[in-house]
Coordinates of C-alpha atoms in Angstrom, one line a residue:
M1 CA 144.5 103.2 115.8
H2 CA 141.2 101.1 116.9
H3 CA 141.3 97.3 116.5
A4 CA 139.5 96.1 113.5
H5 CA 135.8 96.2 113.8
P6 CA 134.2 93.3 111.9
H7 CA 130.9 95.0 111.5
R8 CA 132.7 98.0 109.6
H9 CA 131.1 97.7 106.2
P10 CA 131.8 98.5 102.6
R11 CA 129.7 101.9 103.6
L12 CA 131.6 104.9 102.2
R13 CA 134.5 103.4 100.6
T14 CA 137.7 104.0 101.2
A15 CA 137.8 107.6 102.6
L16 CA 135.9 105.9 105.6
A17 CA 137.8 102.7 105.5
T18 CA 140.8 101.7 107.8
A19 CA 143.5 99.0 106.5
T20 CA 142.6 96.7 109.3
A21 CA 139.0 96.5 108.5
A22 CA 140.1 96.3 104.6
A23 CA 142.2 93.3 105.6
L24 CA 139.0 91.6 107.5
T25 CA 136.6 92.2 104.7
G26 CA 138.9 91.1 101.7
G27 CA 138.8 94.7 100.6
L28 CA 134.8 95.1 100.1
L29 CA 135.0 98.1 102.0
T30 CA 135.5 100.4 98.8
L31 CA 131.6 99.5 98.1
S32 CA 128.4 100.5 99.7
A33 CA 124.8 99.7 99.2
A34 CA 121.9 102.1 99.9
T35 CA 119.1 100.7 101.9
A36 CA 115.2 100.3 101.2
T37 CA 112.8 103.2 102.4
A38 CA 109.2 102.6 102.6
A39 CA 106.0 104.5 102.6
D40 CA 103.8 101.9 104.2
S41 CA 104.3 98.3 106.0
A42 CA 103.3 96.3 103.0
H43 CA 105.2 97.7 100.1
V44 CA 108.7 98.7 99.3
P45 CA 108.4 101.5 96.8
Q46 CA 110.0 101.8 93.8
A47 CA 111.5 104.9 92.2
D48 CA 109.3 106.7 89.4
F49 CA 111.0 109.5 88.0
N50 CA 109.3 109.9 84.9
G51 CA 106.0 108.9 85.9
D52 CA 105.3 106.0 83.5
G53 CA 104.1 103.5 86.1
R54 CA 107.6 101.4 85.9
G55 CA 110.2 101.5 88.3
D56 CA 113.3 103.3 87.8
V57 CA 116.9 102.1 88.9
V58 CA 119.7 104.5 89.9
A59 CA 123.2 102.9 89.6
S60 CA 125.8 105.3 91.2
A61 CA 129.4 105.4 89.6
H62 CA 130.8 107.9 92.6
A63 CA 134.3 107.2 92.0
A64 CA 133.9 108.1 88.1
H65 CA 136.1 110.4 86.5
V66 CA 134.2 113.3 85.1
S67 CA 136.2 115.8 82.8
G68 CA 139.4 114.1 83.7
R69 CA 138.7 115.2 87.5
Q70 CA 139.2 111.5 89.5
G71 CA 136.7 110.4 91.7
A72 CA 134.3 113.3 90.9
G73 CA 131.3 110.7 90.3
Q74 CA 128.1 110.3 88.4
V75 CA 124.6 108.9 88.8
V76 CA 123.2 106.9 86.2
V77 CA 119.2 106.6 85.8
L78 CA 118.2 103.3 84.2
Y79 CA 114.6 104.0 83.3
G80 CA 111.8 101.0 83.5
T81 CA 110.7 99.5 80.2
A82 CA 108.3 96.6 79.2
T83 CA 111.5 94.9 78.6
G84 CA 113.7 95.9 81.8
V85 CA 116.7 98.1 82.2
S86 CA 119.4 98.7 79.9
S87 CA 121.9 101.6 78.8
A88 CA 119.5 102.2 75.7
K89 CA 117.0 104.2 78.1
R90 CA 119.1 106.0 80.7
T91 CA 120.3 109.6 81.9
T92 CA 123.8 109.9 83.1
I93 CA 124.1 112.9 85.8
S94 CA 127.2 114.6 87.1
Q95 CA 127.6 117.7 88.9
N96 CA 128.6 119.4 85.5
T97 CA 125.1 118.7 83.8
T98 CA 123.2 121.4 83.1
G99 CA 121.0 122.6 86.4
S100 CA 123.1 120.3 88.6
P101 CA 124.2 122.0 91.6
G102 CA 127.8 122.3 92.1
T103 CA 130.8 121.8 90.1
A104 CA 132.5 118.2 89.3
E105 CA 135.9 118.3 91.5
A106 CA 138.2 115.4 92.0
G107 CA 137.2 113.5 95.0
D108 CA 133.8 114.9 95.6
G109 CA 131.8 111.1 95.2
F110 CA 128.8 112.5 93.8
G111 CA 126.5 109.8 94.2
G112 CA 128.3 108.5 97.3
E113 CA 124.7 107.9 98.9
T114 CA 121.2 108.5 97.3
A115 CA 117.4 108.4 98.3
Y116 CA 114.3 108.7 96.7
A117 CA 110.8 110.0 97.3
D118 CA 108.6 112.6 95.8
F119 CA 110.3 115.6 97.8
N120 CA 108.3 118.2 96.4
G121 CA 104.9 116.8 95.9
D122 CA 104.7 117.1 91.7
G123 CA 103.7 113.4 91.3
Y124 CA 107.3 112.6 90.0
D125 CA 109.9 110.8 92.5
D126 CA 112.8 112.9 92.8
L127 CA 116.3 111.9 93.9
A128 CA 118.7 113.0 96.7
V129 CA 122.3 112.7 95.9
A130 CA 125.2 113.4 98.3
S131 CA 128.7 114.1 97.5
P132 CA 130.1 113.1 101.0
W133 CA 133.8 114.0 100.0
E134 CA 133.1 117.4 98.7
K135 CA 135.3 120.4 99.9
V136 CA 133.3 123.0 101.5
G137 CA 134.9 126.2 101.6
T138 CA 138.2 125.3 103.5
D139 CA 136.5 122.1 105.2
T140 CA 137.8 119.2 103.2
N141 CA 135.3 116.4 103.4
G142 CA 132.6 118.7 104.4
G143 CA 130.2 116.9 102.0
G144 CA 127.2 118.0 99.7
L145 CA 123.8 117.3 99.2
A146 CA 121.3 118.0 96.4
I147 CA 117.9 117.0 95.3
L148 CA 117.6 116.3 91.6
W149 CA 114.0 116.7 90.5
G150 CA 111.8 114.0 88.4
S151 CA 109.6 115.3 85.5
A152 CA 108.0 113.9 82.7
S153 CA 111.3 113.5 81.1
G154 CA 112.5 111.8 84.2
L155 CA 115.7 113.3 85.9
T156 CA 117.5 115.8 83.6
G157 CA 120.0 117.1 86.1
K158 CA 117.8 120.2 87.5
G159 CA 118.0 120.5 91.1
A160 CA 118.8 122.2 94.1
T161 CA 121.3 122.2 97.1
V162 CA 119.9 121.1 100.4
T163 CA 122.0 123.5 102.8
D164 CA 123.9 121.9 105.8
P165 CA 122.6 123.6 108.5
A166 CA 125.5 122.7 111.0
P167 CA 128.8 122.7 108.6
S168 CA 131.4 123.1 111.4
S169 CA 130.2 120.4 113.8
H170 CA 130.5 117.6 111.4
D171 CA 131.9 116.1 108.1
Y172 CA 130.7 113.8 105.3
W173 CA 127.2 115.5 105.0
G174 CA 124.8 113.7 103.4
K175 CA 126.9 110.2 103.8
D176 CA 123.8 108.5 104.8
L177 CA 120.0 109.3 103.6
A178 CA 117.0 108.2 103.8
A179 CA 113.3 109.0 102.6
G180 CA 110.1 108.5 104.6
D181 CA 106.8 110.2 106.0
F182 CA 108.1 110.3 109.2
D183 CA 104.9 112.4 110.7
G184 CA 102.1 110.9 108.6
D185 CA 101.3 114.2 107.0
G186 CA 101.4 113.1 103.5
K187 CA 104.8 114.7 102.4
A188 CA 108.1 112.9 102.1
D189 CA 110.8 113.7 104.5
L190 CA 114.7 113.2 104.2
A191 CA 116.8 112.1 107.1
V192 CA 120.4 112.9 106.7
G193 CA 123.3 111.4 108.4
S194 CA 126.8 112.9 108.7
S195 CA 130.3 111.7 110.9
S196 CA 128.0 113.0 113.7
S197 CA 125.5 111.3 115.9
T198 CA 122.8 113.8 115.2
L199 CA 120.8 113.5 112.2
H200 CA 118.9 116.3 110.5
V201 CA 115.5 115.7 109.3
F202 CA 114.0 117.7 106.6
K203 CA 110.2 118.0 106.5
G204 CA 108.4 117.5 103.3
G205 CA 107.2 120.2 100.8
F206 CA 110.2 121.3 99.5
S207 CA 110.7 124.1 97.3
T208 CA 112.2 124.2 93.9
S209 CA 115.2 126.1 95.5
G210 CA 115.7 123.1 98.0
T211 CA 113.8 124.8 101.2
P212 CA 112.3 122.0 103.1
G213 CA 109.0 122.4 104.9
G214 CA 110.7 122.5 108.1
R215 CA 113.8 120.8 109.8
Y216 CA 114.5 119.1 113.2
T217 CA 117.6 117.1 114.7
I218 CA 117.1 113.5 116.5
K219 CA 120.2 112.0 118.5
P220 CA 119.8 108.2 118.5
P221 CA 122.1 106.3 121.1
I222 CA 125.0 106.1 118.7
V223 CA 128.6 107.6 119.0
N224 CA 129.9 110.4 117.2
G225 CA 132.8 110.0 114.7
S226 CA 136.2 110.9 115.3
N227 CA 139.5 111.2 113.4
D228 CA 139.9 107.6 113.6
F229 CA 136.4 106.5 113.8
P230 CA 134.8 109.0 111.4
H231 CA 131.4 107.4 111.5
G232 CA 127.9 108.5 113.4
P233 CA 125.7 106.2 111.7
L234 CA 126.6 103.7 109.0
S235 CA 123.0 103.3 107.2
L236 CA 119.5 104.6 107.5
T237 CA 116.7 102.5 106.5
A238 CA 113.1 103.9 106.3
G239 CA 110.2 101.6 106.9
D240 CA 106.9 101.8 108.7
V241 CA 107.2 98.9 111.1
N242 CA 104.3 99.3 113.5
G243 CA 101.7 99.7 110.7
D244 CA 100.7 103.2 112.0
K245 CA 100.9 104.8 108.3
R246 CA 104.1 106.8 109.6
T247 CA 107.3 105.8 108.7
D248 CA 109.9 104.5 111.2
L249 CA 113.8 104.7 110.8
I250 CA 116.3 102.3 111.4
V251 CA 119.7 103.6 112.5
D252 CA 122.7 101.6 112.4
G253 CA 125.9 102.7 114.3
Y254 CA 128.3 101.9 117.1
E255 CA 126.9 101.6 120.8
T256 CA 130.4 102.7 122.3
Q257 CA 133.6 104.5 120.7
T258 CA 135.6 101.7 122.2
D259 CA 137.6 98.7 121.0
Y260 CA 135.0 96.3 120.0
G261 CA 131.9 99.0 120.6
W262 CA 129.8 96.5 118.6
N263 CA 127.8 97.6 115.9
T264 CA 124.0 98.1 116.8
N265 CA 120.6 99.0 115.2
Y266 CA 118.2 101.1 116.6
Y267 CA 114.6 101.4 115.8
V268 CA 113.1 105.2 115.9
P269 CA 109.4 105.4 115.5
G270 CA 107.7 108.0 113.7
T271 CA 105.2 110.1 115.6
P272 CA 102.7 112.9 114.5
S273 CA 105.5 115.1 115.3
G274 CA 108.2 113.3 113.6
L275 CA 110.8 110.8 114.8
S276 CA 111.3 110.1 118.2
A277 CA 114.7 109.2 119.2
A278 CA 113.4 109.1 122.8
S279 CA 111.7 105.8 122.2
A280 CA 114.6 104.1 120.5
K281 CA 115.0 100.5 120.6
A282 CA 118.0 98.4 120.1
L283 CA 117.7 95.6 117.4
K284 CA 120.1 92.8 116.2
P285 CA 123.0 94.1 114.5
G286 CA 123.3 94.4 110.5
I287 CA 124.9 97.2 108.5
I288 CA 122.8 96.8 105.2
T289 CA 119.1 96.7 106.3
A290 CA 115.6 96.8 104.4
V291 CA 112.0 96.7 105.4
G292 CA 108.9 95.6 104.2
D293 CA 106.0 93.1 105.1
I294 CA 107.4 89.5 104.5
N295 CA 104.4 87.7 106.1
G296 CA 101.4 89.6 105.1
D297 CA 100.2 90.7 108.6
G298 CA 100.5 94.4 107.8
Y299 CA 103.5 95.4 109.7
G300 CA 107.2 95.8 108.0
D301 CA 109.8 93.3 108.9
I302 CA 113.2 94.5 109.4
V303 CA 116.0 92.2 107.6
S304 CA 119.5 93.1 108.3
G305 CA 122.8 91.8 106.9
A306 CA 125.7 91.1 109.6
G307 CA 128.0 90.0 106.6
W308 CA 130.8 89.7 109.2
D309 CA 132.3 86.5 111.0
A310 CA 131.5 85.0 114.5
T311 CA 135.4 85.8 115.4
I312 CA 137.8 88.7 114.4
Q313 CA 141.6 88.4 113.9
D314 CA 142.3 88.2 117.8
G315 CA 139.9 85.4 118.4
T316 CA 137.3 88.0 120.0
P317 CA 134.0 86.6 119.5
V318 CA 131.4 88.8 118.2
P319 CA 127.6 88.7 119.4
D320 CA 125.0 87.7 117.1
A321 CA 127.2 86.6 114.2
A322 CA 128.1 83.5 112.3
N323 CA 131.2 82.7 110.2
G324 CA 130.3 83.6 106.8
G325 CA 127.6 85.9 107.6
K326 CA 124.1 85.9 109.1
V327 CA 121.0 87.7 108.0
H328 CA 118.5 88.8 110.7
I329 CA 114.8 89.2 110.4
T330 CA 113.0 91.1 113.0
Y331 CA 109.2 90.7 112.5
G332 CA 107.4 94.0 113.1
S333 CA 104.1 94.3 115.1
V334 CA 101.7 97.2 116.6
S335 CA 104.2 97.7 119.2
G336 CA 107.3 97.7 116.7
P337 CA 110.0 95.2 116.6
A338 CA 108.8 91.7 117.9
T339 CA 110.4 88.5 117.4
T340 CA 113.4 87.6 115.4
A341 CA 114.8 84.5 113.3
G342 CA 118.4 84.1 112.1
I343 CA 119.6 82.7 108.4
T344 CA 122.9 81.5 107.4
Q345 CA 124.3 79.9 104.4
N346 CA 123.8 76.5 106.5
S347 CA 120.0 77.1 106.8
G348 CA 117.6 74.7 104.8
N349 CA 118.3 74.9 101.2
V350 CA 120.1 78.2 101.2
P351 CA 123.0 77.6 98.5
G352 CA 126.7 77.3 99.4
T353 CA 128.3 76.6 102.8
A354 CA 128.8 79.0 105.5
E355 CA 132.6 79.8 105.4
K356 CA 134.6 82.3 106.8
G357 CA 134.7 85.5 104.8
D358 CA 132.0 84.8 102.5
G359 CA 130.0 87.9 103.3
F360 CA 126.4 86.5 103.4
G361 CA 124.6 89.6 104.2
W362 CA 126.9 92.0 102.8
D363 CA 124.0 93.3 100.8
L364 CA 120.2 92.6 100.6
D365 CA 116.7 93.9 99.3
L366 CA 113.2 93.0 99.6
G367 CA 110.7 93.1 96.8
D368 CA 107.2 91.0 95.9
I369 CA 109.0 89.1 93.1
N370 CA 105.6 86.6 92.3
G371 CA 103.0 88.9 93.1
D372 CA 101.4 86.7 96.3
G373 CA 101.6 90.0 98.5
Y374 CA 104.6 88.9 100.6
Q375 CA 107.8 90.5 100.2
D376 CA 110.8 88.5 99.0
L377 CA 114.3 88.6 99.9
V378 CA 117.7 88.6 98.2
V379 CA 121.0 88.3 99.9
A380 CA 124.4 88.9 98.6
S381 CA 127.6 87.1 99.7
P382 CA 130.0 89.2 97.3
N383 CA 133.0 87.5 99.0
E384 CA 132.0 84.0 98.1
D385 CA 134.7 81.8 96.5
I386 CA 133.5 79.4 93.6
D387 CA 135.4 76.6 92.6
G388 CA 138.5 78.1 93.6
V389 CA 137.5 81.9 92.1
A390 CA 138.2 84.0 95.0
D391 CA 135.5 86.7 96.1
T392 CA 133.6 86.3 92.6
G393 CA 130.1 86.4 94.5
Q394 CA 126.8 85.0 94.5
V395 CA 123.4 86.0 95.3
T396 CA 120.7 83.9 96.9
V397 CA 117.0 84.6 96.4
L398 CA 114.5 83.8 99.3
Y399 CA 110.7 83.6 99.2
G400 CA 108.4 85.3 102.0
S401 CA 105.3 83.4 103.0
A402 CA 102.5 83.7 106.1
S403 CA 104.9 82.1 108.0
G404 CA 107.9 84.5 107.1
I405 CA 111.0 83.8 104.9
S406 CA 111.3 80.4 103.6
T407 CA 114.7 78.7 103.2
T408 CA 113.6 75.3 102.1
T409 CA 110.9 76.4 99.3
G410 CA 111.8 78.1 96.3
V411 CA 115.3 79.1 97.2
Q412 CA 117.2 80.3 94.1
G413 CA 120.8 80.9 93.8
F414 CA 123.0 83.0 91.1
A415 CA 126.4 83.4 90.4
Q416 CA 127.8 84.5 86.6
S417 CA 128.5 80.8 86.3
T418 CA 125.0 79.8 86.7
A419 CA 123.5 78.9 83.3
G420 CA 121.8 81.6 81.5
V421 CA 123.7 84.3 83.6
P422 CA 125.9 86.7 81.8
G423 CA 129.5 86.9 82.2
N424 CA 131.8 84.5 84.1
D425 CA 133.0 84.0 87.6
E426 CA 136.1 85.8 87.8
K427 CA 138.5 86.9 90.9
N428 CA 137.2 90.1 92.9
D429 CA 134.0 90.2 90.4
L430 CA 131.9 90.9 94.0
F431 CA 128.7 89.9 92.2
G432 CA 126.2 91.0 94.5
A433 CA 128.0 94.3 95.7
D434 CA 124.6 95.8 95.5
L435 CA 121.2 94.4 95.0
K436 CA 117.8 95.7 93.9
L437 CA 114.5 94.5 93.8
D438 CA 112.3 96.7 91.4
D439 CA 109.4 96.0 89.1
V440 CA 111.1 97.7 86.1
T441 CA 108.8 96.0 83.7
G442 CA 105.6 97.5 85.1
D443 CA 104.0 93.7 85.5
G444 CA 103.5 94.3 89.2
K445 CA 106.1 91.6 90.1
A446 CA 109.7 92.6 91.2
D447 CA 112.7 92.0 89.1
L448 CA 116.3 91.8 90.2
V449 CA 119.3 93.9 89.1
V450 CA 122.8 92.8 90.5
G451 CA 125.7 95.4 90.9
S452 CA 129.1 94.0 90.9
Y453 CA 132.9 95.0 91.1
E454 CA 133.7 93.7 87.4
N455 CA 136.7 94.4 85.5
A456 CA 138.9 95.5 88.3
G457 CA 136.6 98.2 89.7
N458 CA 134.6 99.5 86.6
G459 CA 131.8 97.9 88.1
G460 CA 128.5 96.6 86.0
L461 CA 125.0 95.6 86.5
T462 CA 123.1 92.5 85.6
Y463 CA 119.4 92.4 85.2
L464 CA 117.2 89.1 85.7
P465 CA 114.0 89.5 85.1
S466 CA 110.7 87.6 87.1
N467 CA 108.8 85.7 85.0
G468 CA 105.9 86.1 87.5
T469 CA 106.6 83.4 89.6
K470 CA 110.6 83.5 90.1
I471 CA 113.8 85.6 88.9
T472 CA 114.9 83.8 85.7
T473 CA 117.7 84.2 83.2
S474 CA 115.5 84.5 80.2
G475 CA 115.8 88.1 79.2
S476 CA 118.7 88.9 81.3
R477 CA 121.4 91.2 80.1
T478 CA 124.4 93.0 81.6
V479 CA 124.9 96.9 82.0
A480 CA 128.2 98.5 81.3
P481 CA 129.7 101.6 82.4
S482 CA 131.3 102.2 78.9
S483 CA 127.6 102.3 77.4
S484 CA 125.8 104.2 80.2
G485 CA 128.2 107.3 79.8
V486 CA 130.7 106.3 82.3
S487 CA 134.4 106.6 81.7
T488 CA 136.3 103.6 82.8
S489 CA 139.4 105.5 83.9
G490 CA 140.3 104.5 87.4
T491 CA 137.7 102.4 89.1
P492 CA 134.4 104.2 88.9
Q493 CA 132.4 101.5 90.7
F494 CA 129.7 101.6 88.6
G495 CA 126.4 99.8 90.4
A496 CA 128.0 100.1 93.9
V497 CA 125.6 101.9 95.1
F498 CA 121.7 101.7 93.9
A499 CA 119.0 104.5 95.3
D500 CA 116.5 103.3 98.0

């Protein structure tokens, strides 16, 4: 067995976790977070499945029981309204929903990874949904992938299978997804990861039967998975870093398959012929990544969260890390990634103190909260202890400016003990297990949705709106699995994965 890798994240939950890594990260390994996609450098696009101009949020419950089948999985679409998101306007979809490809089976993990874009060009966003542990024929954990089509009624469950073109060469098909226009032809493409280092890219212009406009593969400089190292990529993130109106891809993985083969991000640029792995550049580490224009210069900036500590169990130092976690910002330029900066809980007025195990950076997202044209940043430290309550979790809001992210001006911190935030600090809540910044009210300002591991893994969402200037608790609410059509049998982990 490999030594514990400090950079093994919550990605793809227990099926891909090891006991030693679980000990390192305080059990967060059963969670995941999706990563932001972007169609241009300046804006992080939001999903709009029903075309009403308000952002919609997809919260997976990938471990939910469906018709008594443990871990079959569901996705819950929360539609934006003038008063935000709630369970009052939502659609809950499983593989048993009429029109949805496949059948809900125990352990499939439907919703284990999701990504949105208008894949068929009809003006409504669609949702790619993976079932990474689905058994395919005799192939256990072969994985399945479907696209659910948007419409004037939103997502109804109607969709099509995206066929795995090489099922015998990998497992966990669809465990990492990212959508973007990688070749600049105006059509949304879909990059798909598995346990292999080879990524499959499906070109836009999908038919209603799931046939893409074309397909190619790329092989970035990460290692393949193996029986005790089942990874390939750990995450995929799309965004335009060099401002050429073609989406680039950030691929996170391991640089070598050895003990302490450190986690590395790679920038893979989009070109007129698609993604070019031959032009890949190594970046600072960090498993959860977002891309958006923080400083308003027209280039997408890469923000990555390295939530692990500076040393691991046997005292081995970890490159580019800090105790308590660290967030790396790599600013974009015409030639791609340029200057970098780092943020910890000891930076400026960032709430809390950097302490081992906090997990600052285990999740993050970008969006423009105050409408000033600069992308703002939310960062979670889901393993934060507050007043002796272990792993209750905290979220930090940092604002963008012409000089980048400010750690001194306007900084906000939210926990469930913050005045006006629903709920209470409880052990193992992991408040911030996932984060989403989206304009769900349609006022042009991004609102915050926080996922947690509430109630022993049932999960839950907390909605904190923008008041036009900052995130506020006025109008906040929780969204529970029980009111969203999700069974609380077992540990459904509702809100552990948001679509990006």
